[in-house]
Structures are given as C-alpha cells and as structure tokens.
C-alpha cells in the first residue's frame, strides 16, 4: 500500500489520464474480440470464411458492432499513448485478455479452467508491477522531435528488420502455413503493430500539442506518421480477422498480447529510450512484471481445453455439439482441421 501511495502521489496528471484511458481501452477491446468472433461465425455459416480469404463478414452487422467497439477501444488507446509512455500503456492490454477469456467462457462456451483464472490473476499482478514502476513521460515540444527519434540509426534498423520479416511472412509463409500455424498471422499483426504504436504515439503527441495551441499539422512529419498509422492498422485488422476466424479466441488473444507487447516495449525502448530515465532496479522490476504476465498467458494457453467437473464423455458431447454449430473444429487451435475444409 505504501508503494501505491508513493506512486499515486508522484504520478503526473498526464500519466494518470493515460492510465485511465488505457484501462478503458482494454475493456472495449477485450469485449470486441468476442463480438467480432460471433459475427465471423455467423458470416462464415452462410458465406466464405475470413480464414480462407472470404469477406462475407463485411455484410454481417454483428461483426460491425464488434468493429465499432474495437475502434472505441483503439481511440482510447490512441489517446493514452499521447499522455503516457508506451511501457506503461501497452502492458495494461493484459486486462483485455482477462475480459476476452471470461466472455469467451460465458458466451462462446470456450471453457476457462481454474488454472486459467490463476493465469488471469497473474496477468493483473504483472501489469500492476509494471504500472507501479513505469518511467515518466518524455517531454516533447514538437512532432519534429519525434521524427528525429524515429530516424536515428537504431530505430531505422529495427523498422527495416520488421518490414523485411513481414514481407517474408506475407508472401512466402502465410500462403503455406497461415491456416495451420497460429503464430504466422499473429506474427504479422504484432510486428506491424509495434511500428503502428510508435506512429500512433507520435500522432497523438502532435494532436495534443495542436489542441494546446502549438499547431503541428503544418509539419509534413505529422502526415507521414498518419500515413504509417493507417497502413499498419489496416494490415493488423486484416490478419487479426484471419487469426480469429481460424483459431480459438482464448488462444489468439493471449499470444497476440504477448508478442505485441514484447515488440512494442522493444520498439519504445529503442525509439524513446524509456530505460534511460530509470534505475536498474526499476528496469529489473518491470521485466519481472512482464515475466509474470507471460506466465499468466502461458497458463491460459495450456489450460484452454481443460474444464472443471464434467466427465470426459460429457465434455466430448458438448465439444461435438459446439463443432457442429460452428461448421468447423475449433477445439484444435494450433492446427486447423484441413480434412474438414476439404469436404
């Protein structure tokens, strides 16, 4: 409690705003996963599924409700990055995992085991640890300062590496393994997402400064960051839809969170040099918090197919009924049932 009191007393108004916005974002985004999944299932039952290249979900109102919910969450997330450092905002996405897992348990009948609940608790503990030891926000007076950070050799090398890996994945790996390996779609989303977050933060800072009286819209760098954000977000939406339609939601959410958060923290450390403003003890504590989150997501992953109480027979009957309703086997998230799709 003493640590919490010291942290709240020393927390700036901007960091507090960023914290509230990040929590709200996780709530909306976590719920959107479930609504979109229901929409994808409904659209797939009467058209070509998104997982095999179809876009029938664009005509499904339920999917659009989920999409709007996600947009609201992303707007809150966008605003959070304008007020607080990425290393504070991004890990709070763990809350969206908890919301998604609980709603999947209730609505989609993707059962959450007792150890899954423990995994959720670990995510909360890890996120809290990171929040309590987050660095102060870097004071930036112009979008050109962000551009200078983005064009330093270290971040340019990271960007070039990300683009190279994404192109290899999209043009060589996705056509062969996208339908059978969950990491392929999620890797594309996470790699592109780490670049989009840096651009979102830059754009958020530009808008915040503009609203405070220092117009940043006259700088071409603001529009360059805007173009990057639009391109990256559209790419993320496309491949996240494919991942959600092909694999189990309870597995997609935590794996996506782990990869996205890891790469975003790495990108933020390289570009904004967050750790330069922290002591070694704070950095180590943050890493321990992140490992705790990883442990929680691992538990959620490993216990996704475990349920408390019912016998194996009743579990099998319920799983069979669930599969018949879906039209495809969702009980094997890491390797899709190719034989079923060929029928």
GROMACS .gro file of C-alpha atoms in nm:
model
  343
    1UNK     CA    1   0.000   0.000   0.000
    2UNK     CA    2   0.288   0.235   0.077
    3UNK     CA    3   0.428   0.179  -0.271
    4UNK     CA    4   0.090   0.251  -0.426
    5UNK     CA    5   0.055   0.570  -0.218
    6UNK     CA    6   0.401   0.693  -0.318
    7UNK     CA    7   0.328   0.615  -0.682
    8UNK     CA    8  -0.007   0.794  -0.692
    9UNK     CA    9   0.138   1.097  -0.514
   10UNK     CA   10   0.425   1.121  -0.761
   11UNK     CA   11   0.224   1.039  -1.073
   12UNK     CA   12   0.174   1.329  -1.310
   13UNK     CA   13  -0.170   1.432  -1.432
   14UNK     CA   14  -0.077   1.317  -1.784
   15UNK     CA   15   0.028   0.972  -1.663
   16UNK     CA   16  -0.297   0.935  -1.469
   17UNK     CA   17  -0.501   1.030  -1.776
   18UNK     CA   18  -0.303   0.778  -1.979
   19UNK     CA   19  -0.368   0.508  -1.718
   20UNK     CA   20  -0.747   0.566  -1.716
   21UNK     CA   21  -0.762   0.571  -2.095
   22UNK     CA   22  -0.556   0.252  -2.120
   23UNK     CA   23  -0.785   0.068  -1.878
   24UNK     CA   24  -1.094   0.181  -2.070
   25UNK     CA   25  -0.930   0.073  -2.394
   26UNK     CA   26  -0.867  -0.279  -2.264
   27UNK     CA   27  -1.230  -0.310  -2.157
   28UNK     CA   28  -1.365  -0.224  -2.503
   29UNK     CA   29  -1.105  -0.423  -2.696
   30UNK     CA   30  -1.150  -0.734  -2.482
   31UNK     CA   31  -1.524  -0.730  -2.545
   32UNK     CA   32  -1.477  -0.663  -2.915
   33UNK     CA   33  -1.288  -0.990  -2.965
   34UNK     CA   34  -1.598  -1.184  -2.860
   35UNK     CA   35  -1.849  -0.979  -3.059
   36UNK     CA   36  -1.635  -0.998  -3.373
   37UNK     CA   37  -1.590  -1.372  -3.327
   38UNK     CA   38  -1.967  -1.420  -3.311
   39UNK     CA   39  -2.003  -1.211  -3.625
   40UNK     CA   40  -1.732  -1.410  -3.806
   41UNK     CA   41  -1.904  -1.737  -3.715
   42UNK     CA   42  -2.241  -1.614  -3.831
   43UNK     CA   43  -2.098  -1.480  -4.158
   44UNK     CA   44  -1.898  -1.800  -4.217
   45UNK     CA   45  -2.209  -2.013  -4.187
   46UNK     CA   46  -2.361  -1.851  -4.495
   47UNK     CA   47  -2.057  -1.742  -4.695
   48UNK     CA   48  -1.683  -1.782  -4.743
   49UNK     CA   49  -1.498  -1.771  -4.410
   50UNK     CA   50  -1.241  -1.498  -4.347
   51UNK     CA   51  -0.984  -1.763  -4.261
   52UNK     CA   52  -0.981  -1.885  -4.622
   53UNK     CA   53  -0.988  -1.541  -4.783
   54UNK     CA   54  -1.359  -1.456  -4.768
   55UNK     CA   55  -1.502  -1.114  -4.681
   56UNK     CA   56  -1.866  -1.205  -4.616
   57UNK     CA   57  -1.825  -1.074  -4.260
   58UNK     CA   58  -1.839  -0.721  -4.405
   59UNK     CA   59  -2.213  -0.776  -4.457
   60UNK     CA   60  -2.268  -0.902  -4.101
   61UNK     CA   61  -2.400  -0.634  -3.857
   62UNK     CA   62  -2.269  -0.820  -3.553
   63UNK     CA   63  -1.915  -0.803  -3.688
   64UNK     CA   64  -1.954  -0.428  -3.739
   65UNK     CA   65  -2.073  -0.387  -3.379
   66UNK     CA   66  -1.758  -0.564  -3.266
   67UNK     CA   67  -1.554  -0.350  -3.502
   68UNK     CA   68  -1.705  -0.028  -3.365
   69UNK     CA   69  -1.637  -0.149  -3.012
   70UNK     CA   70  -1.275  -0.215  -3.105
   71UNK     CA   71  -1.247   0.127  -3.270
   72UNK     CA   72  -1.370   0.294  -2.950
   73UNK     CA   73  -1.111   0.097  -2.757
   74UNK     CA   74  -0.839   0.187  -3.005
   75UNK     CA   75  -0.931   0.556  -2.984
   76UNK     CA   76  -0.894   0.541  -2.606
   77UNK     CA   77  -0.567   0.356  -2.655
   78UNK     CA   78  -0.456   0.617  -2.907
   79UNK     CA   79  -0.524   0.894  -2.657
   80UNK     CA   80  -0.346   0.705  -2.379
   81UNK     CA   81  -0.021   0.699  -2.577
   82UNK     CA   82  -0.036   1.077  -2.609
   83UNK     CA   83  -0.027   1.115  -2.231
   84UNK     CA   84   0.181   0.823  -2.101
   85UNK     CA   85   0.486   0.621  -2.213
   86UNK     CA   86   0.429   0.305  -2.416
   87UNK     CA   87   0.595   0.093  -2.148
   88UNK     CA   88   0.309   0.196  -1.914
   89UNK     CA   89   0.018   0.183  -2.158
   90UNK     CA   90   0.093  -0.134  -2.356
   91UNK     CA   91   0.118  -0.390  -2.070
   92UNK     CA   92  -0.228  -0.287  -1.949
   93UNK     CA   93  -0.359  -0.474  -2.251
   94UNK     CA   94  -0.345  -0.777  -2.020
   95UNK     CA   95  -0.686  -0.667  -1.897
   96UNK     CA   96  -0.827  -0.728  -2.245
   97UNK     CA   97  -0.704  -1.088  -2.220
   98UNK     CA   98  -0.895  -1.138  -1.898
   99UNK     CA   99  -1.213  -0.983  -2.036
  100UNK     CA  100  -1.183  -1.182  -2.358
  101UNK     CA  101  -1.120  -1.512  -2.175
  102UNK     CA  102  -1.409  -1.461  -1.932
  103UNK     CA  103  -1.655  -1.359  -2.205
  104UNK     CA  104  -1.538  -1.648  -2.425
  105UNK     CA  105  -1.613  -1.878  -2.131
  106UNK     CA  106  -1.962  -1.733  -2.087
  107UNK     CA  107  -2.072  -1.657  -2.443
  108UNK     CA  108  -1.869  -1.883  -2.673
  109UNK     CA  109  -1.851  -2.180  -2.435
  110UNK     CA  110  -1.471  -2.180  -2.467
  111UNK     CA  111  -1.428  -2.309  -2.113
  112UNK     CA  112  -1.193  -2.138  -1.866
  113UNK     CA  113  -1.022  -2.379  -1.624
  114UNK     CA  114  -0.932  -2.290  -1.265
  115UNK     CA  115  -0.571  -2.252  -1.376
  116UNK     CA  116  -0.695  -2.015  -1.643
  117UNK     CA  117  -0.838  -1.799  -1.366
  118UNK     CA  118  -0.498  -1.813  -1.198
  119UNK     CA  119  -0.346  -1.704  -1.528
  120UNK     CA  120  -0.578  -1.403  -1.534
  121UNK     CA  121  -0.470  -1.314  -1.181
  122UNK     CA  122  -0.104  -1.336  -1.280
  123UNK     CA  123  -0.171  -1.100  -1.570
  124UNK     CA  124  -0.320  -0.847  -1.329
  125UNK     CA  125  -0.028  -0.878  -1.085
  126UNK     CA  126   0.229  -0.843  -1.361
  127UNK     CA  127   0.052  -0.541  -1.512
  128UNK     CA  128   0.029  -0.374  -1.172
  129UNK     CA  129   0.400  -0.428  -1.114
  130UNK     CA  130   0.487  -0.264  -1.444
  131UNK     CA  131   0.250   0.029  -1.384
  132UNK     CA  132   0.395   0.097  -1.039
  133UNK     CA  133   0.747   0.121  -1.183
  134UNK     CA  134   0.674   0.290  -1.515
  135UNK     CA  135   0.907   0.572  -1.626
  136UNK     CA  136   0.784   0.932  -1.651
  137UNK     CA  137   0.666   1.050  -1.990
  138UNK     CA  138   0.935   1.208  -2.206
  139UNK     CA  139   0.869   1.581  -2.251
  140UNK     CA  140   0.836   1.657  -2.623
  141UNK     CA  141   0.765   2.004  -2.760
  142UNK     CA  142   0.726   1.930  -3.132
  143UNK     CA  143   0.648   1.643  -3.369
  144UNK     CA  144   0.986   1.709  -3.530
  145UNK     CA  145   1.148   1.585  -3.209
  146UNK     CA  146   0.964   1.254  -3.250
  147UNK     CA  147   1.068   1.240  -3.615
  148UNK     CA  148   1.431   1.287  -3.513
  149UNK     CA  149   1.396   0.997  -3.268
  150UNK     CA  150   1.234   0.781  -3.538
  151UNK     CA  151   1.514   0.849  -3.786
  152UNK     CA  152   1.801   0.760  -3.555
  153UNK     CA  153   2.008   0.459  -3.676
  154UNK     CA  154   1.883   0.223  -3.406
  155UNK     CA  155   1.514   0.262  -3.484
  156UNK     CA  156   1.573   0.273  -3.860
  157UNK     CA  157   1.745  -0.065  -3.833
  158UNK     CA  158   1.454  -0.204  -3.626
  159UNK     CA  159   1.200  -0.076  -3.881
  160UNK     CA  160   1.393  -0.223  -4.175
  161UNK     CA  161   1.417  -0.558  -3.994
  162UNK     CA  162   1.041  -0.560  -3.919
  163UNK     CA  163   0.948  -0.477  -4.278
  164UNK     CA  164   1.176  -0.749  -4.412
  165UNK     CA  165   1.028  -1.015  -4.182
  166UNK     CA  166   0.670  -0.905  -4.258
  167UNK     CA  167   0.723  -0.925  -4.634
  168UNK     CA  168   0.871  -1.274  -4.599
  169UNK     CA  169   0.577  -1.383  -4.384
  170UNK     CA  170   0.307  -1.235  -4.609
  171UNK     CA  171   0.441  -1.352  -4.944
  172UNK     CA  172   0.611  -1.681  -4.855
  173UNK     CA  173   0.491  -1.817  -4.518
  174UNK     CA  174   0.123  -1.716  -4.499
  175UNK     CA  175   0.017  -1.897  -4.823
  176UNK     CA  176   0.164  -2.225  -4.699
  177UNK     CA  177   0.124  -2.222  -4.321
  178UNK     CA  178  -0.128  -1.949  -4.234
  179UNK     CA  179  -0.416  -2.195  -4.192
  180UNK     CA  180  -0.225  -2.443  -3.977
  181UNK     CA  181   0.011  -2.238  -3.760
  182UNK     CA  182  -0.134  -1.972  -3.532
  183UNK     CA  183   0.196  -1.785  -3.499
  184UNK     CA  184   0.201  -1.682  -3.866
  185UNK     CA  185  -0.098  -1.446  -3.863
  186UNK     CA  186  -0.019  -1.321  -3.514
  187UNK     CA  187   0.344  -1.250  -3.602
  188UNK     CA  188   0.235  -1.023  -3.888
  189UNK     CA  189  -0.010  -0.838  -3.657
  190UNK     CA  190   0.246  -0.798  -3.379
  191UNK     CA  191   0.539  -0.686  -3.593
  192UNK     CA  192   0.330  -0.430  -3.780
  193UNK     CA  193   0.165  -0.332  -3.452
  194UNK     CA  194   0.495  -0.235  -3.290
  195UNK     CA  195   0.556   0.016  -3.569
  196UNK     CA  196   0.197   0.142  -3.559
  197UNK     CA  197   0.216   0.212  -3.184
  198UNK     CA  198   0.523   0.430  -3.229
  199UNK     CA  199   0.344   0.621  -3.506
  200UNK     CA  200   0.024   0.641  -3.301
  201UNK     CA  201   0.221   0.790  -3.013
  202UNK     CA  202   0.384   1.043  -3.246
  203UNK     CA  203   0.048   1.138  -3.395
  204UNK     CA  204  -0.112   1.156  -3.052
  205UNK     CA  205   0.161   1.390  -2.929
  206UNK     CA  206   0.114   1.606  -3.240
  207UNK     CA  207  -0.262   1.634  -3.180
  208UNK     CA  208  -0.216   1.702  -2.810
  209UNK     CA  209   0.027   1.985  -2.886
  210UNK     CA  210  -0.206   2.118  -3.157
  211UNK     CA  211  -0.502   2.130  -2.919
  212UNK     CA  212  -0.286   2.311  -2.663
  213UNK     CA  213  -0.213   2.590  -2.913
  214UNK     CA  214   0.104   2.470  -3.088
  215UNK     CA  215  -0.015   2.370  -3.435
  216UNK     CA  216   0.167   2.057  -3.552
  217UNK     CA  217  -0.048   1.998  -3.861
  218UNK     CA  218   0.175   2.227  -4.065
  219UNK     CA  219   0.463   1.981  -4.036
  220UNK     CA  220   0.489   1.709  -4.305
  221UNK     CA  221   0.612   1.468  -4.037
  222UNK     CA  222   0.263   1.468  -3.882
  223UNK     CA  223   0.109   1.349  -4.207
  224UNK     CA  224   0.386   1.095  -4.262
  225UNK     CA  225   0.308   0.940  -3.922
  226UNK     CA  226  -0.065   0.946  -4.011
  227UNK     CA  227   0.000   0.750  -4.331
  228UNK     CA  228   0.202   0.491  -4.141
  229UNK     CA  229  -0.076   0.453  -3.881
  230UNK     CA  230  -0.345   0.397  -4.146
  231UNK     CA  231  -0.135   0.143  -4.336
  232UNK     CA  232  -0.036  -0.051  -4.026
  233UNK     CA  233  -0.386  -0.055  -3.873
  234UNK     CA  234  -0.546  -0.186  -4.192
  235UNK     CA  235  -0.284  -0.461  -4.210
  236UNK     CA  236  -0.342  -0.555  -3.847
  237UNK     CA  237  -0.719  -0.570  -3.891
  238UNK     CA  238  -0.689  -0.798  -4.194
  239UNK     CA  239  -0.459  -1.053  -4.035
  240UNK     CA  240  -0.624  -1.039  -3.693
  241UNK     CA  241  -0.955  -1.128  -3.861
  242UNK     CA  242  -0.787  -1.427  -4.024
  243UNK     CA  243  -0.642  -1.539  -3.690
  244UNK     CA  244  -0.974  -1.502  -3.505
  245UNK     CA  245  -1.168  -1.687  -3.772
  246UNK     CA  246  -0.919  -1.973  -3.793
  247UNK     CA  247  -0.815  -2.033  -3.433
  248UNK     CA  248  -0.958  -2.036  -3.081
  249UNK     CA  249  -1.021  -1.687  -2.940
  250UNK     CA  250  -0.891  -1.788  -2.597
  251UNK     CA  251  -0.557  -1.871  -2.761
  252UNK     CA  252  -0.536  -1.586  -3.014
  253UNK     CA  253  -0.586  -1.316  -2.751
  254UNK     CA  254  -0.302  -1.408  -2.509
  255UNK     CA  255  -0.048  -1.499  -2.778
  256UNK     CA  256  -0.121  -1.179  -2.967
  257UNK     CA  257  -0.089  -0.982  -2.645
  258UNK     CA  258   0.248  -1.136  -2.554
  259UNK     CA  259   0.403  -1.083  -2.898
  260UNK     CA  260   0.253  -0.739  -2.949
  261UNK     CA  261   0.353  -0.614  -2.604
  262UNK     CA  262   0.706  -0.755  -2.624
  263UNK     CA  263   0.773  -0.597  -2.962
  264UNK     CA  264   0.611  -0.266  -2.866
  265UNK     CA  265   0.819  -0.237  -2.550
  266UNK     CA  266   1.130  -0.318  -2.753
  267UNK     CA  267   1.040  -0.055  -3.015
  268UNK     CA  268   0.967   0.204  -2.745
  269UNK     CA  269   1.294   0.136  -2.565
  270UNK     CA  270   1.482   0.178  -2.894
  271UNK     CA  271   1.297   0.488  -3.016
  272UNK     CA  272   1.206   0.681  -2.699
  273UNK     CA  273   1.487   0.540  -2.482
  274UNK     CA  274   1.248   0.480  -2.192
  275UNK     CA  275   1.505   0.292  -1.985
  276UNK     CA  276   1.748   0.586  -1.994
  277UNK     CA  277   1.520   0.757  -1.741
  278UNK     CA  278   1.508   0.462  -1.500
  279UNK     CA  279   1.730   0.293  -1.245
  280UNK     CA  280   1.848  -0.068  -1.294
  281UNK     CA  281   1.617  -0.174  -1.009
  282UNK     CA  282   1.313  -0.026  -1.184
  283UNK     CA  283   1.405  -0.192  -1.513
  284UNK     CA  284   1.454  -0.533  -1.348
  285UNK     CA  285   1.123  -0.497  -1.161
  286UNK     CA  286   0.944  -0.414  -1.486
  287UNK     CA  287   1.094  -0.721  -1.651
  288UNK     CA  288   0.980  -0.935  -1.356
  289UNK     CA  289   0.630  -0.793  -1.401
  290UNK     CA  290   0.638  -0.875  -1.769
  291UNK     CA  291   0.755  -1.232  -1.699
  292UNK     CA  292   0.463  -1.263  -1.457
  293UNK     CA  293   0.227  -1.160  -1.736
  294UNK     CA  294   0.390  -1.414  -1.968
  295UNK     CA  295   0.334  -1.681  -1.702
  296UNK     CA  296  -0.033  -1.588  -1.682
  297UNK     CA  297  -0.081  -1.604  -2.057
  298UNK     CA  298   0.102  -1.938  -2.064
  299UNK     CA  299  -0.142  -2.079  -1.809
  300UNK     CA  300  -0.435  -1.951  -2.012
  301UNK     CA  301  -0.290  -2.117  -2.320
  302UNK     CA  302  -0.210  -2.454  -2.163
  303UNK     CA  303  -0.544  -2.490  -1.984
  304UNK     CA  304  -0.766  -2.373  -2.272
  305UNK     CA  305  -0.902  -2.724  -2.333
  306UNK     CA  306  -0.940  -2.818  -1.964
  307UNK     CA  307  -1.266  -2.782  -1.774
  308UNK     CA  308  -1.358  -2.838  -1.411
  309UNK     CA  309  -1.606  -3.108  -1.312
  310UNK     CA  310  -1.769  -3.275  -1.612
  311UNK     CA  311  -1.665  -3.620  -1.722
  312UNK     CA  312  -1.475  -3.687  -2.043
  313UNK     CA  313  -1.791  -3.818  -2.207
  314UNK     CA  314  -1.998  -3.510  -2.136
  315UNK     CA  315  -1.706  -3.292  -2.243
  316UNK     CA  316  -1.683  -3.476  -2.573
  317UNK     CA  317  -2.057  -3.449  -2.639
  318UNK     CA  318  -2.052  -3.076  -2.567
  319UNK     CA  319  -1.743  -3.025  -2.784
  320UNK     CA  320  -1.906  -3.220  -3.071
  321UNK     CA  321  -2.219  -3.010  -3.047
  322UNK     CA  322  -2.011  -2.693  -3.042
  323UNK     CA  323  -1.820  -2.804  -3.352
  324UNK     CA  324  -2.138  -2.890  -3.542
  325UNK     CA  325  -2.278  -2.546  -3.468
  326UNK     CA  326  -1.961  -2.376  -3.588
  327UNK     CA  327  -1.922  -2.585  -3.902
  328UNK     CA  328  -1.553  -2.644  -3.828
  329UNK     CA  329  -1.341  -2.781  -3.545
  330UNK     CA  330  -1.235  -2.507  -3.308
  331UNK     CA  331  -1.106  -2.739  -3.042
  332UNK     CA  332  -0.763  -2.764  -3.205
  333UNK     CA  333  -0.639  -2.404  -3.217
  334UNK     CA  334  -0.279  -2.460  -3.319
  335UNK     CA  335  -0.352  -2.683  -3.617
  336UNK     CA  336  -0.672  -2.649  -3.815
  337UNK     CA  337  -0.864  -2.945  -3.942
  338UNK     CA  338  -0.763  -2.944  -4.307
  339UNK     CA  339  -0.959  -3.262  -4.375
  340UNK     CA  340  -1.282  -3.092  -4.272
  341UNK     CA  341  -1.221  -2.794  -4.500
  342UNK     CA  342  -1.156  -3.021  -4.796
  343UNK     CA  343  -1.502  -3.177  -4.770
   0.00000   0.00000   0.00000
